[in-house]
Coordinates of C-alpha atoms in Angstrom, one line a residue:
Y24 CA -4.1 -2.5 6.1
L25 CA -5.2 -4.7 8.9
G26 CA -1.6 -5.8 9.6
N27 CA -2.2 -9.4 8.6
Y28 CA 1.0 -9.7 6.5
N29 CA 1.0 -13.5 6.2
Q30 CA -2.5 -13.5 4.6
A31 CA -1.6 -10.4 2.4
L32 CA 1.6 -12.1 1.2
D33 CA -0.3 -15.3 0.3
F34 CA -2.8 -13.4 -1.9
F35 CA -0.1 -11.2 -3.6
L36 CA 2.0 -14.3 -4.4
K37 CA -1.0 -16.0 -6.0
S38 CA -1.9 -12.8 -7.9
L39 CA 1.8 -12.5 -9.1
A40 CA 1.6 -16.1 -10.4
I41 CA -1.6 -15.2 -12.4
A42 CA 0.0 -12.0 -13.7
N43 CA 3.1 -13.9 -14.8
E44 CA 1.0 -16.4 -16.7
A45 CA -1.0 -13.6 -18.4
D46 CA 2.2 -11.7 -19.0
D47 CA 0.5 -8.6 -17.6
W48 CA 3.4 -6.2 -16.6
I49 CA 1.1 -3.7 -14.8
S50 CA -0.2 -6.4 -12.4
K51 CA 3.2 -7.9 -12.0
S52 CA 4.8 -4.6 -11.1
Y53 CA 2.0 -3.8 -8.7
C54 CA 2.3 -7.2 -6.9
L55 CA 6.1 -7.0 -6.7
N56 CA 5.9 -3.6 -5.2
N57 CA 3.3 -4.6 -2.6
I58 CA 5.2 -7.8 -1.7
G59 CA 8.3 -5.5 -1.2
L60 CA 6.2 -3.3 1.1
I61 CA 5.2 -6.3 3.2
Y62 CA 8.8 -7.3 3.7
F63 CA 9.8 -3.7 4.4
E64 CA 7.1 -3.4 7.1
S65 CA 8.4 -6.8 8.5
E66 CA 11.9 -5.2 8.6
D67 CA 13.3 -7.7 6.1
Y68 CA 14.9 -5.0 4.0
N69 CA 17.1 -7.1 1.8
T70 CA 14.2 -9.2 0.5
A71 CA 12.1 -6.0 0.1
L72 CA 15.0 -4.5 -1.9
D73 CA 14.9 -7.5 -4.3
Y74 CA 11.2 -7.1 -5.0
F75 CA 11.4 -3.3 -5.4
N76 CA 14.2 -3.8 -8.0
Q77 CA 12.1 -6.3 -9.9
S78 CA 9.2 -3.9 -10.0
L79 CA 11.6 -1.0 -11.0
V80 CA 12.8 -2.9 -14.1
L81 CA 9.2 -3.5 -15.3
R82 CA 8.2 0.1 -14.7
H83 CA 11.3 1.5 -16.5
N84 CA 11.0 -0.8 -19.5
A85 CA 7.3 0.2 -19.9
G86 CA 8.1 3.9 -19.6
D87 CA 5.9 4.2 -16.5
E88 CA 7.8 7.2 -15.0
W89 CA 5.3 7.6 -12.1
G90 CA 5.8 4.0 -11.0
E91 CA 9.5 4.2 -11.6
A92 CA 9.8 7.2 -9.2
G93 CA 7.9 5.3 -6.5
C94 CA 10.1 2.3 -6.8
L95 CA 13.3 4.4 -6.6
D96 CA 12.0 6.1 -3.5
N97 CA 11.2 2.7 -1.9
I98 CA 14.7 1.4 -2.8
G99 CA 16.2 4.5 -1.3
L100 CA 14.3 3.8 2.0
C101 CA 15.7 0.2 2.1
Y102 CA 19.2 1.6 1.7
F103 CA 18.5 4.1 4.4
K104 CA 17.3 1.4 6.8
T105 CA 20.4 -0.7 6.1
L106 CA 22.6 2.4 6.7
Q107 CA 23.8 2.6 3.1
L108 CA 23.2 6.3 3.1
D109 CA 25.1 7.4 -0.1
A110 CA 23.1 4.8 -2.1
A111 CA 19.9 6.0 -0.4
I112 CA 20.6 9.6 -1.3
Q113 CA 21.3 8.6 -5.0
C114 CA 18.0 6.6 -5.3
C115 CA 15.8 9.2 -3.6
G116 CA 17.4 11.9 -5.6
Q117 CA 16.6 10.1 -8.9
S118 CA 13.0 9.7 -7.6
L119 CA 12.8 13.4 -6.9
Q120 CA 14.0 14.4 -10.4
I121 CA 11.5 12.1 -12.1
A122 CA 8.7 13.4 -9.9
K123 CA 9.6 17.0 -10.7
A124 CA 9.7 16.2 -14.4
I125 CA 6.2 14.6 -14.5
R126 CA 4.8 17.2 -12.0
D127 CA 3.9 14.6 -9.3
S128 CA 3.7 17.0 -6.4
K129 CA 2.9 14.3 -3.8
G130 CA 5.8 12.1 -4.9
E131 CA 8.1 15.1 -5.0
G132 CA 7.1 15.9 -1.4
N133 CA 7.7 12.4 -0.2
S134 CA 11.2 12.2 -1.8
L135 CA 12.1 15.6 -0.3
M136 CA 11.1 14.4 3.1
H137 CA 13.0 11.1 2.8
L138 CA 16.1 13.1 1.6
G139 CA 15.8 15.2 4.7
N140 CA 15.7 12.0 6.9
I141 CA 18.8 10.6 5.1
N142 CA 20.8 13.8 5.4
K143 CA 19.9 14.0 9.0
G144 CA 21.3 10.5 9.4
K145 CA 24.5 11.7 7.9
N146 CA 24.5 14.7 10.2
Y147 CA 24.2 17.1 7.3
Y148 CA 22.0 19.5 9.3
K149 CA 21.8 22.3 6.7
D150 CA 20.9 19.9 3.8
A151 CA 18.3 18.1 6.0
L152 CA 16.7 21.5 7.0
S153 CA 16.6 22.6 3.3
Y154 CA 14.9 19.4 2.2
Y155 CA 12.3 19.4 5.1
K156 CA 11.4 23.1 4.3
Q157 CA 10.9 22.3 0.6
S158 CA 8.8 19.3 1.4
L159 CA 6.7 21.4 3.9
A160 CA 6.1 24.2 1.4
L161 CA 5.1 21.7 -1.3
R162 CA 2.7 19.8 1.0
K163 CA 1.0 23.1 2.0
K164 CA 0.7 24.0 -1.6
I165 CA -1.2 20.8 -2.6
G166 CA -3.2 20.7 0.7
D167 CA -1.7 17.5 2.0
K168 CA -2.6 18.2 5.7
K169 CA -1.4 15.0 7.2
G170 CA 1.9 15.1 5.3
E171 CA 2.3 18.7 6.3
A172 CA 2.0 17.8 10.0
E173 CA 4.4 14.9 9.6
V174 CA 7.1 17.1 8.1
I175 CA 6.6 19.7 10.9
V176 CA 7.3 17.0 13.5
L177 CA 10.5 16.1 11.7
L178 CA 11.5 19.8 11.5
S179 CA 10.9 20.2 15.3
E180 CA 13.0 17.1 16.1
L181 CA 15.8 18.5 13.9
Y182 CA 15.8 21.8 15.7
T183 CA 15.7 20.0 19.1
D184 CA 18.5 17.5 18.3
E185 CA 20.8 20.1 16.9
D186 CA 20.3 22.4 19.8
K187 CA 19.7 25.4 17.5
E188 CA 18.2 28.6 18.6
L189 CA 15.0 27.9 16.8
S190 CA 12.8 26.8 19.7
D191 CA 10.2 29.5 19.1
E192 CA 9.8 28.6 15.5
A193 CA 9.5 24.9 16.5
F194 CA 6.8 25.8 19.0
D195 CA 4.9 27.8 16.3
L196 CA 5.2 24.9 13.7
L197 CA 4.0 22.3 16.2
E198 CA 1.0 24.5 17.1
D199 CA 0.0 24.3 13.4
A200 CA 0.6 20.6 13.4
L201 CA -1.5 20.1 16.5
K202 CA -4.4 22.0 14.9
I203 CA -4.2 19.7 11.8
G204 CA -4.0 16.6 14.0
N205 CA -7.1 17.6 15.9
D206 CA -9.0 18.5 12.7
I207 CA -8.4 15.2 11.0
K208 CA -8.7 13.2 14.3
S209 CA -5.7 11.1 13.7
N210 CA -4.5 9.5 17.0
D211 CA -1.2 8.2 15.6
L212 CA -0.3 11.7 14.2
L213 CA -1.4 13.4 17.4
A214 CA 0.8 11.0 19.4
K215 CA 3.9 12.0 17.3
I216 CA 3.0 15.7 17.7
H217 CA 2.7 15.6 21.5
F218 CA 5.9 13.6 21.8
A219 CA 7.7 16.3 19.7
F220 CA 6.2 19.0 22.0
Y221 CA 7.5 17.1 25.0
K222 CA 11.1 17.0 23.6
V223 CA 11.0 20.8 22.7
N224 CA 9.7 21.8 26.2
K225 CA 12.2 19.5 27.9
K226 CA 15.0 21.1 25.9
K227 CA 13.8 24.5 27.1
D228 CA 13.5 23.4 30.7
L229 CA 9.7 23.9 30.6
F230 CA 9.1 20.7 32.7
D231 CA 5.4 21.2 33.5
A232 CA 4.5 21.6 29.8
A233 CA 6.8 18.7 28.9
L234 CA 5.1 16.5 31.5
F235 CA 1.7 17.5 30.1
H236 CA 2.6 16.6 26.5
L237 CA 4.3 13.3 27.6
E238 CA 1.2 12.3 29.5
T239 CA -1.0 13.1 26.5
Y240 CA 1.3 11.1 24.3
Y241 CA 1.0 8.0 26.6
K242 CA -2.8 8.4 26.6
L243 CA -3.0 8.5 22.8
E244 CA -0.6 5.5 22.6
K245 CA -2.9 3.6 25.0
E246 CA -6.0 4.4 22.8
I247 CA -4.1 3.2 19.7
H248 CA -3.1 0.0 21.6
K249 CA -6.7 -0.4 22.8
S250 CA -8.0 -0.4 19.2
V251 CA -5.5 -3.0 18.2
L252 CA -6.4 -5.1 21.3
N253 CA -10.1 -4.9 20.6
Q254 CA -9.5 -6.3 17.1
K255 CA -7.5 -9.2 18.5
I256 CA -10.3 -9.8 21.1
L257 CA -12.9 -9.9 18.3
N258 CA -10.8 -12.5 16.4
L259 CA -10.5 -14.6 19.6
E260 CA -14.2 -14.4 20.1
I261 CA -14.9 -15.7 16.6
S262 CA -12.4 -18.6 17.2
H263 CA -14.1 -19.3 20.5
R264 CA -17.5 -19.6 18.9
V265 CA -16.2 -22.1 16.3
E266 CA -14.6 -24.2 19.0
K267 CA -17.8 -24.1 21.1
S268 CA -19.8 -25.3 18.1
K269 CA -17.5 -28.2 17.7
Q270 CA -17.7 -29.1 21.4
E271 CA -21.5 -29.0 21.3
A272 CA -21.5 -31.3 18.3
E273 CA -19.3 -33.8 20.2
I274 CA -21.5 -33.7 23.2
F275 CA -24.6 -34.5 21.1
K276 CA -22.7 -37.3 19.4
L277 CA -21.9 -38.9 22.7
R278 CA -25.4 -38.5 23.9
N279 CA -26.7 -40.1 20.7
V280 CA -24.4 -43.2 21.2
E281 CA -25.8 -43.6 24.8
L282 CA -29.4 -43.5 23.5
A283 CA -28.7 -46.0 20.7
S284 CA -27.3 -48.4 23.3
L285 CA -30.4 -47.9 25.5
Y286 CA -32.7 -48.4 22.5
E287 CA -31.1 -51.9 21.8
E288 CA -31.5 -52.9 25.4
I289 CA -35.2 -52.0 25.5
K290 CA -35.8 -53.7 22.1
I291 CA -34.5 -57.0 23.6
Q292 CA -36.8 -56.5 26.6
K293 CA -39.6 -55.6 24.2
T294 CA -40.8 -52.7 26.4
G295 CA -40.8 -49.0 25.7
V296 CA -39.7 -49.3 22.1
E297 CA -41.8 -46.4 20.7
S298 CA -40.9 -43.8 23.3
T299 CA -37.1 -44.5 23.1
L300 CA -37.2 -44.5 19.3
A301 CA -38.9 -41.0 19.4
E302 CA -36.3 -39.7 21.8
L303 CA -33.5 -41.1 19.6
K304 CA -34.9 -39.4 16.5
S305 CA -35.1 -36.1 18.3
T306 CA -31.5 -36.3 19.4
Q307 CA -30.4 -37.2 15.9
A308 CA -32.2 -34.1 14.6
Q309 CA -30.4 -32.0 17.2
L310 CA -27.1 -33.5 16.1
I311 CA -27.7 -32.7 12.5
Q312 CA -28.5 -29.1 13.4
S313 CA -25.3 -29.0 15.5
E314 CA -23.3 -30.3 12.4
K315 CA -24.8 -27.4 10.4
M316 CA -23.9 -24.9 13.0
A317 CA -20.3 -26.2 13.3
S318 CA -20.1 -25.8 9.5
L319 CA -21.4 -22.2 9.7
G320 CA -18.9 -21.4 12.5
E321 CA -16.0 -22.5 10.3
L322 CA -17.4 -20.5 7.4
T323 CA -17.8 -17.4 9.6
A324 CA -14.2 -17.6 10.8
G325 CA -13.0 -17.9 7.2
I326 CA -14.8 -14.8 5.9
A327 CA -14.8 -12.5 8.9
H328 CA -11.8 -10.7 7.6
E329 CA -13.3 -10.6 4.1
I330 CA -16.2 -8.5 5.5
Q331 CA -13.8 -6.2 7.4
N332 CA -11.7 -5.5 4.3
P333 CA -14.4 -3.7 2.2
L334 CA -15.7 -1.9 5.3
N335 CA -12.2 -0.6 5.9
F336 CA -12.2 0.8 2.4
V337 CA -15.6 2.4 2.9
N338 CA -14.5 4.1 6.2
N339 CA -11.2 5.3 4.6
F340 CA -12.8 6.8 1.5
S341 CA -15.6 8.4 3.7
E342 CA -12.9 10.1 5.8
V343 CA -11.1 11.3 2.7
N344 CA -14.3 12.7 1.2
Q345 CA -15.0 14.7 4.4
E346 CA -11.6 16.4 4.0
M347 CA -12.1 17.0 0.3
I348 CA -15.6 18.5 0.9
D349 CA -13.9 21.0 3.3
D350 CA -11.4 21.8 0.5
L351 CA -14.2 22.1 -2.0
Q352 CA -16.0 24.6 0.1
Q353 CA -12.8 26.6 0.6
E354 CA -12.1 26.7 -3.1
L355 CA -15.7 27.8 -3.9
K356 CA -15.4 30.6 -1.3
S357 CA -12.1 31.6 -3.0
G358 CA -13.7 31.6 -6.5
N359 CA -11.5 28.8 -7.8
V360 CA -14.1 27.1 -9.9
E361 CA -11.8 24.8 -11.9
E362 CA -10.1 23.5 -8.7
A363 CA -13.5 23.0 -7.1
I364 CA -14.7 21.0 -10.2
S365 CA -11.5 18.9 -10.0
I366 CA -12.1 18.2 -6.3
S367 CA -15.7 17.3 -6.9
N368 CA -14.7 14.8 -9.6
D369 CA -12.3 13.2 -7.1
I370 CA -15.2 13.1 -4.5
K371 CA -17.4 11.4 -7.2
E372 CA -14.7 8.8 -7.9
N373 CA -14.4 8.1 -4.1
E374 CA -18.1 7.7 -3.8
E375 CA -18.0 5.1 -6.6
K376 CA -15.4 3.2 -4.7
I377 CA -17.5 3.4 -1.5
N378 CA -20.4 2.0 -3.5
H379 CA -18.3 -0.8 -5.0
H380 CA -16.9 -1.9 -1.7
G381 CA -20.2 -1.6 0.1
K382 CA -21.8 -3.9 -2.5
R383 CA -18.9 -6.3 -2.1
A384 CA -19.5 -6.5 1.7
D385 CA -23.2 -6.9 1.0
A386 CA -22.5 -9.8 -1.3
I387 CA -20.4 -11.6 1.3
V388 CA -23.0 -11.2 4.0
K389 CA -25.8 -12.4 1.6
G390 CA -23.7 -15.5 0.7
M391 CA -23.2 -16.3 4.4
L392 CA -26.9 -15.8 5.2
Q393 CA -27.9 -18.1 2.3
H394 CA -25.7 -20.8 3.7
S395 CA -27.0 -20.4 7.3
R396 CA -30.8 -20.2 6.5
A397 CA -33.0 -23.3 6.5
S398 CA -33.4 -25.0 3.2
T399 CA -36.7 -24.2 1.4
G400 CA -36.6 -27.5 -0.3
K401 CA -37.3 -25.8 -3.6
K402 CA -34.9 -26.1 -6.5
E403 CA -33.5 -23.0 -8.2
A404 CA -31.6 -22.3 -11.3
T405 CA -28.0 -22.3 -10.0
D406 CA -24.6 -21.6 -11.5
I407 CA -22.8 -24.7 -10.2
N408 CA -19.4 -23.5 -11.3
A409 CA -19.7 -20.2 -9.2
L410 CA -21.1 -22.2 -6.3
A411 CA -18.2 -24.6 -6.3
D412 CA -15.6 -21.8 -6.7
Q413 CA -17.1 -19.8 -3.8
Y414 CA -17.2 -22.7 -1.3
L415 CA -13.7 -23.8 -2.3
R416 CA -12.2 -20.4 -1.4
L417 CA -14.3 -20.0 1.8
S418 CA -13.3 -23.4 3.0
Y419 CA -9.6 -22.6 2.5
Q420 CA -10.0 -19.2 4.3
G421 CA -11.7 -21.1 7.2
L422 CA -8.7 -23.3 7.6
R423 CA -6.3 -20.4 7.2
A424 CA -8.2 -18.5 10.0
K425 CA -7.4 -21.4 12.4
D426 CA -3.8 -22.1 11.1
K427 CA -2.1 -19.2 9.3
S428 CA 1.0 -21.3 8.7
F429 CA -0.8 -23.7 6.4
V430 CA -0.7 -23.0 2.6
A431 CA -2.2 -25.2 -0.1
T432 CA -2.7 -24.8 -3.8
M433 CA -6.2 -24.7 -5.2
E434 CA -7.0 -25.7 -8.7
T435 CA -10.3 -25.3 -10.6
N436 CA -11.3 -26.8 -14.0
F437 CA -14.8 -25.8 -14.9
D438 CA -16.9 -26.7 -17.9
E439 CA -18.3 -23.4 -19.0
T440 CA -20.9 -25.0 -21.2
I441 CA -22.9 -26.2 -18.2
G442 CA -24.8 -23.0 -17.6
Q443 CA -27.4 -23.2 -14.8
I444 CA -29.0 -26.4 -13.3
N445 CA -31.9 -26.8 -11.0
V446 CA -30.7 -27.7 -7.5
I447 CA -31.3 -26.6 -3.9
P448 CA -28.3 -24.2 -3.6
Q449 CA -28.2 -24.2 0.3
D450 CA -28.0 -28.0 0.4
I451 CA -25.5 -28.5 -2.5
G452 CA -23.4 -25.7 -0.9
R453 CA -23.3 -27.7 2.4
V454 CA -22.2 -30.8 0.5
L455 CA -19.4 -28.9 -1.3
L456 CA -18.3 -27.2 1.9
N457 CA -18.1 -30.5 3.7
L458 CA -16.0 -32.2 0.9
F459 CA -13.6 -29.2 0.7
N460 CA -13.2 -29.2 4.5
N461 CA -12.4 -32.9 4.4
A462 CA -10.0 -32.4 1.5
F463 CA -8.1 -29.6 3.3
Y464 CA -8.0 -31.7 6.5
A465 CA -6.5 -34.6 4.5
V466 CA -3.7 -32.5 3.0
T467 CA -3.1 -30.8 6.3
E468 CA -2.6 -34.1 8.1
R469 CA -0.3 -35.4 5.3
S470 CA 1.7 -32.1 5.5
R471 CA 2.2 -32.5 9.2
N472 CA 3.4 -36.1 8.8
A473 CA 5.8 -35.4 6.0
V474 CA 9.0 -35.3 8.1
S475 CA 11.6 -37.2 6.0
Q476 CA 12.2 -37.6 2.3
P477 CA 12.0 -41.0 0.7
G478 CA 15.3 -42.2 -0.6
L479 CA 17.5 -40.3 1.8
P480 CA 20.0 -42.2 4.0
A481 CA 18.5 -43.4 7.3
G482 CA 18.3 -40.8 10.0
R483 CA 18.8 -37.9 7.6
Q484 CA 16.1 -35.2 8.1
I485 CA 15.3 -32.0 6.2
S486 CA 14.2 -28.7 7.7
S487 CA 11.0 -28.0 5.9
N488 CA 7.9 -30.1 5.1
A489 CA 7.3 -27.8 2.2
D490 CA 10.4 -29.2 0.5
L491 CA 8.7 -32.7 0.6
Y492 CA 5.1 -32.2 -0.1
K493 CA 2.9 -29.6 -1.8
P494 CA -0.7 -29.7 -0.6
L495 CA -3.2 -29.6 -3.4
V496 CA -7.0 -29.5 -3.5
S497 CA -8.9 -29.3 -6.8
V498 CA -12.5 -29.1 -8.1
S499 CA -13.7 -29.7 -11.6
T500 CA -17.1 -29.8 -13.4
K501 CA -18.1 -31.6 -16.6
K502 CA -21.3 -31.8 -18.5
S503 CA -22.3 -35.2 -19.9
E504 CA -25.4 -36.1 -21.8
N505 CA -28.0 -36.1 -19.0
S506 CA -26.0 -35.0 -16.0
V507 CA -23.4 -32.8 -14.5
I508 CA -20.3 -34.3 -12.8
I509 CA -18.5 -32.5 -9.9
T510 CA -15.2 -33.9 -8.8
V511 CA -13.4 -32.8 -5.5
S512 CA -9.9 -34.2 -5.3
D513 CA -6.9 -33.9 -2.9
N514 CA -3.4 -35.3 -2.8
G515 CA -3.6 -36.3 0.9
S516 CA -2.7 -39.8 2.2
G517 CA -5.8 -41.5 0.7
I518 CA -8.5 -43.5 2.5
P519 CA -7.6 -47.0 3.8
Q520 CA -9.5 -49.8 1.9
K521 CA -10.7 -51.3 5.2
I522 CA -12.8 -48.3 6.1
L523 CA -13.8 -47.3 2.6
D524 CA -17.3 -48.9 2.9
K525 CA -18.0 -47.1 6.2
I526 CA -17.3 -43.5 5.3
F527 CA -21.0 -42.7 4.4
Q528 CA -22.3 -44.2 7.5
P529 CA -23.8 -41.9 10.2
F530 CA -21.4 -41.1 13.1
F531 CA -18.4 -42.8 11.5
T532 CA -15.3 -40.5 11.6
T533 CA -11.5 -41.0 11.5
K534 CA -10.9 -37.6 13.1
P535 CA -9.8 -37.2 16.7
T536 CA -12.4 -36.5 19.4
G537 CA -13.7 -33.0 19.2
E538 CA -12.8 -32.5 15.5
G539 CA -15.6 -34.3 13.8
T540 CA -19.2 -35.4 14.3
G541 CA -19.2 -38.3 11.8
L542 CA -22.3 -36.8 10.1
G543 CA -20.8 -34.7 7.3
L544 CA -20.5 -37.3 4.6
S545 CA -23.7 -39.1 5.8
L546 CA -25.7 -35.8 5.3
S547 CA -23.9 -35.2 2.0
Y548 CA -24.9 -38.6 0.8
D549 CA -28.6 -38.1 1.7
I550 CA -28.7 -34.6 0.0
I551 CA -27.3 -35.9 -3.2
K552 CA -29.7 -38.9 -3.2
A553 CA -32.6 -36.5 -2.6
H554 CA -31.5 -34.6 -5.8
G555 CA -31.7 -37.9 -7.7
G556 CA -27.9 -38.0 -8.0
E557 CA -25.0 -40.3 -7.0
I558 CA -21.9 -39.7 -4.9
K559 CA -18.9 -42.1 -4.9
V560 CA -15.2 -42.0 -3.9
E561 CA -12.0 -43.0 -5.6
T562 CA -8.8 -43.3 -3.6
K563 CA -5.3 -44.6 -3.7
Q564 CA -3.2 -45.0 -0.6
G565 CA -0.4 -42.4 -0.4
E566 CA -1.6 -40.5 -3.4
G567 CA -5.0 -38.9 -2.5
S568 CA -8.8 -39.2 -2.9
G569 CA -11.5 -37.9 -5.2
F570 CA -15.2 -37.6 -4.5
I571 CA -17.4 -37.6 -7.6
I572 CA -20.9 -36.2 -7.6
Q573 CA -23.3 -36.8 -10.4
L574 CA -26.4 -34.6 -10.6
P575 CA -29.2 -35.0 -13.2
V576 CA -29.6 -32.0 -15.5
A577 CA -33.4 -32.2 -15.7

C-alpha cells in the first residue's frame, strides 16, 4: 500500500516459500496473486500473468470459485494491457459468469467495468456503453460509492470520445460523481472527476468552465504529489539521523584517541595523571553512549515502515467505518433492520481489525523503547528465543532500509525446551543486535566482492553476483546442563587469523572510517562477562564466522 514494491516482493516470496513447505494451498494462492499484482503495478505484465495463472490453477483445483473469478479478472487485465483484446474479453467474461453464479456483486461490478474498458479499446462503443451501465447500476445497488464514481468517469469519457449527443447526461452523471468524491474526501478520485469535467466542457466549447476544472485537477494532483513527497522527505530525515549518529560516533572516537596519546605523554612526565585520566574516562563514557545511539538509529530506520504499516490499516478501516455508519443510519431510517444488523456486524469486524493493528503498532513501539531506555541492571525472566528472533529481523530490516537491493537468507534453529532465563533483556538485546549487524555487514561485503566465479576461464565474468553467492545469516539456541548457548553465524569471508585476537579490544575495527566505532564487540564482551557468561568466535577464511555465547541458566 505504501508503494514499496521491492520490500513487499521480498516478504511475499518468503511467505510463498513457507507456504510451499507447509503445502498450504490457500496461502500459496494468496502469495502468488499478490506477487502478480506487484508485477502488474510495475508494468511487467508477462511476469504478472505467469503468477496469476499459477494462482488460478490452485483456486480452480480447490473449488474456490470466488478466488478463481478474481484470478480470471486479473489475467484478463494483463491481456488487455498487452493488447490481446480477444483473450482479455474471454477471461473477464468467464470471471463475470462465475461472479454471477456465486452472487459476488462486487466482483461482478468489477468484471463488467473491465469488459467495458476492453470493448472501448476495440472501438465497440455500444457494447462498452452497455457494460458500463450494468456496472454502474450494480455498484449503486450495493452502495459502492467510490466504484460508482469511477464508472461514471469512464462513461463520461466514452460519451466525449465518441462525440455522441449525450453531453447533458454526462454533465448530470459527473455532478453525481463530484458529490461522491467530496463526501468520501478522495483526492485521487476528485482529480479524475475534474479532468473528466474539463474534457466534456472543452468538447462543448465551454472554455471558462473547462479551464476551471483543469486548474482544479492540477491543484489536486499537486496535493497528491505533495503527500508522496512528504513521505519521501520523512524517509530521508530518518536516514539523515542514522548517518549523523555514525558521524558523531566517529568524532568521539578520534577525540578519544587524541586524549589517550596525551595521557601517555603526561604519564611519562609524571604530572597531571589524575586529571587527564578522569577526562579520558568521561570521553569514553560519551563514546559508549554514542555507540548505543548509533545502534538505536539503525534500529529505528529498520522498523520505521513497520510502524507505518499497522497505522495505515487503522486509518483505512476507520475511514471505511465512517462510510458504513452513514449506510447503517440510512438503513435504520428506511426500516431495513436485517441490512442494518449486517452492516453493524461488518463495523464490528473492522473495529476488531483496528484493535489488532493498533496493538501491533504498540508492540513495535514498546520494543523500540525497551531497546533505547537505560538498563536497570536487574535481571528479568526472558524468552531468549523470542529476543533473538526479534533482533535478527530488526537488524535485517535496518540493513534493507539503507540498501534495498540487498537480500539475504535468515535461518533460525531454536531449542524450545529452554523456556525463560534470567538476564538483563536490554543488554542482551544490544549484544545480539551488534552481532547480527556485524554478520549482515560481513555477507554484504562478500556479496559486493563476488564478481567472478571460481573455475571459469580467465577474464570470463558473469552478470549477477546472486549467481555466485547466497548471503546467509543464522541464529540457533541450545540448552545444556547448566547453560544456554546462542550461536550467531554467517557465510561471509571470515576473520583473518592475524586480527582474531584483537576483535574484542576497545576501538579496534576493520570497517572504513565512519562505519564503525570499534566498541560494539568490546561492549558485547563486557555485557556477557557481567552476566557470568562467555563469548568466543569460530571462523574459517572464505567460509564465514560464528559467535558463540554461553549464558548460565541460574
